[in-house]
CSV table of C-alpha atoms in Angstrom, one decimal:
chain,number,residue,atom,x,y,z
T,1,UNK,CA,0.0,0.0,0.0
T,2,UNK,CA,1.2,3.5,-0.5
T,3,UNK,CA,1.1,6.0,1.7
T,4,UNK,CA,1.4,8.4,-0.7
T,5,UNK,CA,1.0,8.5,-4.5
T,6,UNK,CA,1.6,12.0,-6.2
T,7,UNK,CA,1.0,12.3,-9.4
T,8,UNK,CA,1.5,15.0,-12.2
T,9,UNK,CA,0.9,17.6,-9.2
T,10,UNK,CA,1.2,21.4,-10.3
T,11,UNK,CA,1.0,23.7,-7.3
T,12,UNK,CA,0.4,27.5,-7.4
T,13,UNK,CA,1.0,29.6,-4.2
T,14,UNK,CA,0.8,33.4,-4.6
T,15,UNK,CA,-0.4,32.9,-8.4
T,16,UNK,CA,3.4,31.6,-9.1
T,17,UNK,CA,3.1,28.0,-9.8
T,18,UNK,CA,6.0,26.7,-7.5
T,19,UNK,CA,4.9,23.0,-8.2
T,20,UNK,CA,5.8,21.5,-11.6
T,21,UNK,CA,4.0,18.1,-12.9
T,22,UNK,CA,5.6,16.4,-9.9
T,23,UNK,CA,5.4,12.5,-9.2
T,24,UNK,CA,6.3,10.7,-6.3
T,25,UNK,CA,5.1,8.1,-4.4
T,26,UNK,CA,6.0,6.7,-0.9
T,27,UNK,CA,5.2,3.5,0.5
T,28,UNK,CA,4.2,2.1,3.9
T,29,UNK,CA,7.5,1.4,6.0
T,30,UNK,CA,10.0,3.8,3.8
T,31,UNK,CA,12.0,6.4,5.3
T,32,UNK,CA,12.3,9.2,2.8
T,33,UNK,CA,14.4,12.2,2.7
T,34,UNK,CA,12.9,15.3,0.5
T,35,UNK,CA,16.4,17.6,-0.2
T,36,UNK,CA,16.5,20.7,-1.5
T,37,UNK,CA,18.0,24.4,-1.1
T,38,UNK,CA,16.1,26.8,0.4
T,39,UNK,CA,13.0,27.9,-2.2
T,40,UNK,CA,13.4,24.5,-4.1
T,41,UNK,CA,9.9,23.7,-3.3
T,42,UNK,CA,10.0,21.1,-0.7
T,43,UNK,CA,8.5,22.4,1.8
T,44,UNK,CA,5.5,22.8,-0.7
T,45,UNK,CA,5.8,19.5,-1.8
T,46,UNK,CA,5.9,17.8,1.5
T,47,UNK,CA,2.5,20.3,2.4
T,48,UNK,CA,0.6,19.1,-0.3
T,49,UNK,CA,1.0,15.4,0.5
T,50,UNK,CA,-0.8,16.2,3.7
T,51,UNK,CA,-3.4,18.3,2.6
T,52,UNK,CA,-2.3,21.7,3.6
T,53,UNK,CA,-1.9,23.2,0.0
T,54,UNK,CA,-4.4,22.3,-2.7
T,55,UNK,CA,-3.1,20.7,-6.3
T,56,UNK,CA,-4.3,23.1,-9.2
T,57,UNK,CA,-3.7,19.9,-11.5
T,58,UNK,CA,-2.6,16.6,-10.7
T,59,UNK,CA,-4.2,13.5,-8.9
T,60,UNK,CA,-3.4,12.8,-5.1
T,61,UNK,CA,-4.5,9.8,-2.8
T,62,UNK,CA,-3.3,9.2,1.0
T,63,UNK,CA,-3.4,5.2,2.3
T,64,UNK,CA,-5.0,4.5,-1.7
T,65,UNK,CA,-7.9,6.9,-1.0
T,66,UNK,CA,-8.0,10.0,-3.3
T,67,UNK,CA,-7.3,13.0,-0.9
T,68,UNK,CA,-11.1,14.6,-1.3
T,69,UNK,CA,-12.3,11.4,0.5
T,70,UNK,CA,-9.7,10.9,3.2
T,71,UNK,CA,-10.8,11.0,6.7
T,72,UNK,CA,-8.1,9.2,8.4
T,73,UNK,CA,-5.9,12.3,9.6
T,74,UNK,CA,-5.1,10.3,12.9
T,75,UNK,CA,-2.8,8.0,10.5
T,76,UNK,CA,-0.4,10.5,9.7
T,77,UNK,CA,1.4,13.1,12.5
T,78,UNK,CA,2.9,15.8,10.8
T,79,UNK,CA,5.7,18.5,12.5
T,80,UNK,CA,6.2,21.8,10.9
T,81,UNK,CA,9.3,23.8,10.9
T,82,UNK,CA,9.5,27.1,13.2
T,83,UNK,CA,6.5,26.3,15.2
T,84,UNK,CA,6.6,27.5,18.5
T,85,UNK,CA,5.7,24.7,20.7
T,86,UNK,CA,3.3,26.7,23.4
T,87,UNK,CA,1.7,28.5,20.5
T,88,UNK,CA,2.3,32.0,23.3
T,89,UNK,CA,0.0,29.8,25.6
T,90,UNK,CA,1.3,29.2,28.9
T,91,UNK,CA,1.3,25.5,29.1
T,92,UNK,CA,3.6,22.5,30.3
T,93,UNK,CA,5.5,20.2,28.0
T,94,UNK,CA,3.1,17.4,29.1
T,95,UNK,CA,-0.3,19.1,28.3
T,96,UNK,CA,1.6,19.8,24.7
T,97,UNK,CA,2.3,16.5,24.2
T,98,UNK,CA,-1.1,15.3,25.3
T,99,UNK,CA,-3.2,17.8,22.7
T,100,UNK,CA,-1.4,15.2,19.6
T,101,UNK,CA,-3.6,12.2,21.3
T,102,UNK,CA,-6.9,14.5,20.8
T,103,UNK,CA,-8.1,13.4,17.2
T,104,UNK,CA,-7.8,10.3,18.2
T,105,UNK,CA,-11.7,10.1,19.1
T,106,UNK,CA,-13.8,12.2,20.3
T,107,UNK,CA,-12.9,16.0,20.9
T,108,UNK,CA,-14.9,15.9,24.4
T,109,UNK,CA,-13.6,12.6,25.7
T,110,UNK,CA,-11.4,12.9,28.8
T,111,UNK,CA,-7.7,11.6,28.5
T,112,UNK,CA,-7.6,8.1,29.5
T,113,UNK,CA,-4.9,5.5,30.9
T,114,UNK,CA,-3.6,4.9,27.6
T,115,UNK,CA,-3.6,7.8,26.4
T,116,UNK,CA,-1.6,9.3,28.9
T,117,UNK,CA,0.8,6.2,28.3
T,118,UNK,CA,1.3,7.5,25.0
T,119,UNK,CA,2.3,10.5,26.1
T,120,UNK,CA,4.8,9.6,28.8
T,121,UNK,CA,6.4,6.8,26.3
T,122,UNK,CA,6.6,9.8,23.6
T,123,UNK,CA,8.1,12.1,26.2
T,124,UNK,CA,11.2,9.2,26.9
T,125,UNK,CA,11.6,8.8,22.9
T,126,UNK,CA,12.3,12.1,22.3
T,127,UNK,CA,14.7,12.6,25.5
T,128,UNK,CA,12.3,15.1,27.3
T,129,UNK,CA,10.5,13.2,30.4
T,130,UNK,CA,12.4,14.6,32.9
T,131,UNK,CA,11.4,18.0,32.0
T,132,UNK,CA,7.3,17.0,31.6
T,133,UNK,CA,6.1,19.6,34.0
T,134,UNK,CA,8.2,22.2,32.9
T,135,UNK,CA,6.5,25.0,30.8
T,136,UNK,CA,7.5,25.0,27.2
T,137,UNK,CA,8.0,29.0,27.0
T,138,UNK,CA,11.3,28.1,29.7
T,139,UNK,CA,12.6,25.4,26.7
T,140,UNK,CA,15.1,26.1,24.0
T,141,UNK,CA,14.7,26.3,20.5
T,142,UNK,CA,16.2,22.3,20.0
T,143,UNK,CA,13.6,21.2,23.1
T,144,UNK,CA,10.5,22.8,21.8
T,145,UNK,CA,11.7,20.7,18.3
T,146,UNK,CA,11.8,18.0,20.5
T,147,UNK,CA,7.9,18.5,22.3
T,148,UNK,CA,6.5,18.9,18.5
T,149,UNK,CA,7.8,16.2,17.5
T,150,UNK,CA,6.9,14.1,20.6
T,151,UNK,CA,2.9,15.5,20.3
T,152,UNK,CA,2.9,13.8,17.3
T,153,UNK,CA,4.3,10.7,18.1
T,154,UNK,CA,1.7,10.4,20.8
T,155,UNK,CA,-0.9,10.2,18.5
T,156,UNK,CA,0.6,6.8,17.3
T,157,UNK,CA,0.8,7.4,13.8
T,158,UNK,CA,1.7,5.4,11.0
T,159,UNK,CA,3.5,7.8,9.4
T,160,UNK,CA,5.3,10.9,10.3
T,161,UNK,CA,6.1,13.9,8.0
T,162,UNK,CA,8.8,16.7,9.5
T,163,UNK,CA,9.7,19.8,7.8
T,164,UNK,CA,13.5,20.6,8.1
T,165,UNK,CA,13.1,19.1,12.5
T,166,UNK,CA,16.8,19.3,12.6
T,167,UNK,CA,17.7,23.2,11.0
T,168,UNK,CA,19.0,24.9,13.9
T,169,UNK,CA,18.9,22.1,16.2
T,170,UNK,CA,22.0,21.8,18.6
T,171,UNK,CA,23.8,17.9,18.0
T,172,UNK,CA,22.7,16.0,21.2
T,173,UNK,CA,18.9,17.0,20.1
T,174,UNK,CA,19.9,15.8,16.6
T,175,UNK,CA,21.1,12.2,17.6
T,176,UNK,CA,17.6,11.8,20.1
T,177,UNK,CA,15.4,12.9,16.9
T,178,UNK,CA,17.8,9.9,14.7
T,179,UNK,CA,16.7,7.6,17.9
T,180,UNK,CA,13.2,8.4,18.0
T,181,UNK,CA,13.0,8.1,14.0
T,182,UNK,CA,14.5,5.0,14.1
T,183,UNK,CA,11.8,3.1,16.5
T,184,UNK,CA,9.5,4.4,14.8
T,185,UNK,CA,11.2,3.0,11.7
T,186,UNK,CA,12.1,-0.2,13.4
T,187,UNK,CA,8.3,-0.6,14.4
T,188,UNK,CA,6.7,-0.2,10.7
T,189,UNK,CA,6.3,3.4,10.7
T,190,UNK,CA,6.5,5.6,7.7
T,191,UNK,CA,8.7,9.1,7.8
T,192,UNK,CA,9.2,11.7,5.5
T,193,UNK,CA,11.4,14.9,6.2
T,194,UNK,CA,12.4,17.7,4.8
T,195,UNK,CA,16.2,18.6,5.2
T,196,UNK,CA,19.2,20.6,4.1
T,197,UNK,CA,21.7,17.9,5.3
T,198,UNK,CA,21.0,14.5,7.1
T,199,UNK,CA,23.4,14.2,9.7
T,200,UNK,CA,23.1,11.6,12.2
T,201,UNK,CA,19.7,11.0,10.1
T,202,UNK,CA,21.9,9.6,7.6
T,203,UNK,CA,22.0,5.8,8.4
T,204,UNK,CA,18.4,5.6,8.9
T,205,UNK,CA,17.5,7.3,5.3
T,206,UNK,CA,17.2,4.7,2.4
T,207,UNK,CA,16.0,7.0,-0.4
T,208,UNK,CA,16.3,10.9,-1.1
T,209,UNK,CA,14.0,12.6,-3.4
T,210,UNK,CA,15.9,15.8,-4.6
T,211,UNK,CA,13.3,18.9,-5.9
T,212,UNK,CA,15.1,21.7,-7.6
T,213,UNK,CA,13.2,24.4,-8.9
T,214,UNK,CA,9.4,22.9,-7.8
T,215,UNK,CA,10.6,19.5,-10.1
T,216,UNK,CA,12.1,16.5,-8.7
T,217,UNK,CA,15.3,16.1,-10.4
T,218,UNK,CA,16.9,13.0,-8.6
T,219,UNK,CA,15.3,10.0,-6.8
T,220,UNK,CA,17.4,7.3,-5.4
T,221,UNK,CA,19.6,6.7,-2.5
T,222,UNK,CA,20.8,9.7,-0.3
T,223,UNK,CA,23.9,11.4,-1.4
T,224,UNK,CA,26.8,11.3,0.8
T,225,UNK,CA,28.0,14.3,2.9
T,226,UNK,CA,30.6,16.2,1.6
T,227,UNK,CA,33.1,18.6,2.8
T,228,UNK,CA,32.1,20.1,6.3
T,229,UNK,CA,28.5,18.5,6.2
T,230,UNK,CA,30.5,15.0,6.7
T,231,UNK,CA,31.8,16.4,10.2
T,232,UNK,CA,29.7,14.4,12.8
T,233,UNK,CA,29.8,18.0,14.7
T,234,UNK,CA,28.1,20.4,12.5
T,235,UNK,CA,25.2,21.9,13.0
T,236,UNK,CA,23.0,23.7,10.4
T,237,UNK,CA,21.7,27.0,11.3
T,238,UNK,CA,19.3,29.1,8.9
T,239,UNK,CA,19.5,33.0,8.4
T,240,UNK,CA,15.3,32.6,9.2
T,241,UNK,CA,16.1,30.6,12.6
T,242,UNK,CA,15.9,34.1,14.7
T,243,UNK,CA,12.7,35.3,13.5
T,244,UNK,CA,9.6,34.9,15.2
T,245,UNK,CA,7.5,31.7,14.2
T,246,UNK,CA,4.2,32.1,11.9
T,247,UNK,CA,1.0,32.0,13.8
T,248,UNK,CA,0.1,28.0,14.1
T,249,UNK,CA,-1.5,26.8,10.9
T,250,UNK,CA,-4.7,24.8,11.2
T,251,UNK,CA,-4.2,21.1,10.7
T,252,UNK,CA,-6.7,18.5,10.1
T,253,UNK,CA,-3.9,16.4,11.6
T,254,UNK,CA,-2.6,16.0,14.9
């Protein structure tokens, strides 16, 4: 089964069309790097599998079902870049975490045992349960990463989608996010991120789709690093990482 199948996908965004007859498809249990430089399009591209930006042309179907008809959102936990993880609300890395379990059911059902499992076994994965009742405005930039990614692995999705979760990230966050991908990996899961360079990522990562200019211009294994990329110490920091984060999108995804 594919989890998702792209095809011929032209996508406009400010009446530019940024998208161009694009194909791709991704199937259950692949881990898949989308690669890029900055304005490439892959933060578009990555968007428009999950239903954020609409296709002016071009056929798209999530889990087989054509994207009009999809109801599943639950299946699939998605992590945007730059989002702060309190959203200016004062709240505790725990009650983050616990809002990816809510489209899980009901919105008015109370938190239950396993629910709150969830939650504390996300927490470990992504290195953060010691600091559970701490309040996310008191985290660092790498941390709050960290919360956003664990609120969506509470949710217990099959497949995860990150935009760029390492760009400005300091190492020892880095090598927890390559842990946490991997279980998920190890366990069936589906990922999909969106990345400058792949870092300690780079063992887990089978297959890199390369988008140049809104059109994918290489898919096939990941590239090796080259020149100071290969050093195991460097970090990637963007020009944008200092800005203050977009308001929070809304997502039909948790």
């Amino acid at each position: 089964m594919s989890v998702f199948d792209l095809q011929g996908g032209c996508v406009d965004l400010g009446g530019r069309e940024v998208l161009h007859d694009v194909s791709v498809r991704v199937d259950e249990g692949e881990f898949v790097a989308v690669l890029g430089a900055n304005g490439s399009g892959k933060t578009t591209l990555v968007r428009t599998l999950v239903g954020l930006v609409p296709l002016r042309r071009g056929s798209l179907t999530v889990f087989d079902v054509p994207l009009a008809r999809f109801r599943q959102w639950p299946r699939l936990g998605y992590v945007p870049q730059r989002l702060q993880a309190g959203g200016g609300v004062p709240c505790t890395v725990r009650e983050v975490v616990a809002s990816g379990r809510t489209g899980r059911g009901s919105r008015f059902r109370r938190m239950g045992r396993d629910d709150w499992a969830a939650v504390d076994h996300a927490l470990e994965d992504v290195g953060m349960a010691d600091r559970a009742r701490r309040a996310v405005t008191d985290l660092s930039g790498g941390q709050q990463q960290r919360v956003l990614i664990a609120r969506a692995l509470a949710g217990e999705p099959e497949v995860l989608v990150l935009d760029e979760p390492t760009a400005g990230v300091d190492a020892d966050s880095q090598d927890t996010l390559a842990g946490a991908l991997g279980h998920l990996s190890q366990a069936g899961g589906s990922v999909v991120l969106v990345a400058h360079e792949l870092g300690p990522l780079q063992g887990l990562i089978r297959r890199a789709v390369v988008v140049s200019e809104g059109r994918i211009v290489s898919d096939g294994p990941p590239p090796e690093p080259e020149g100071h990329h290969a050093d195991p110490t460097h970090v990637h920091t963007h020009a944008h990482e200092s800005a203050a984060p977009p308001a929070r999108p809304t997502l039909r995804i948790t």
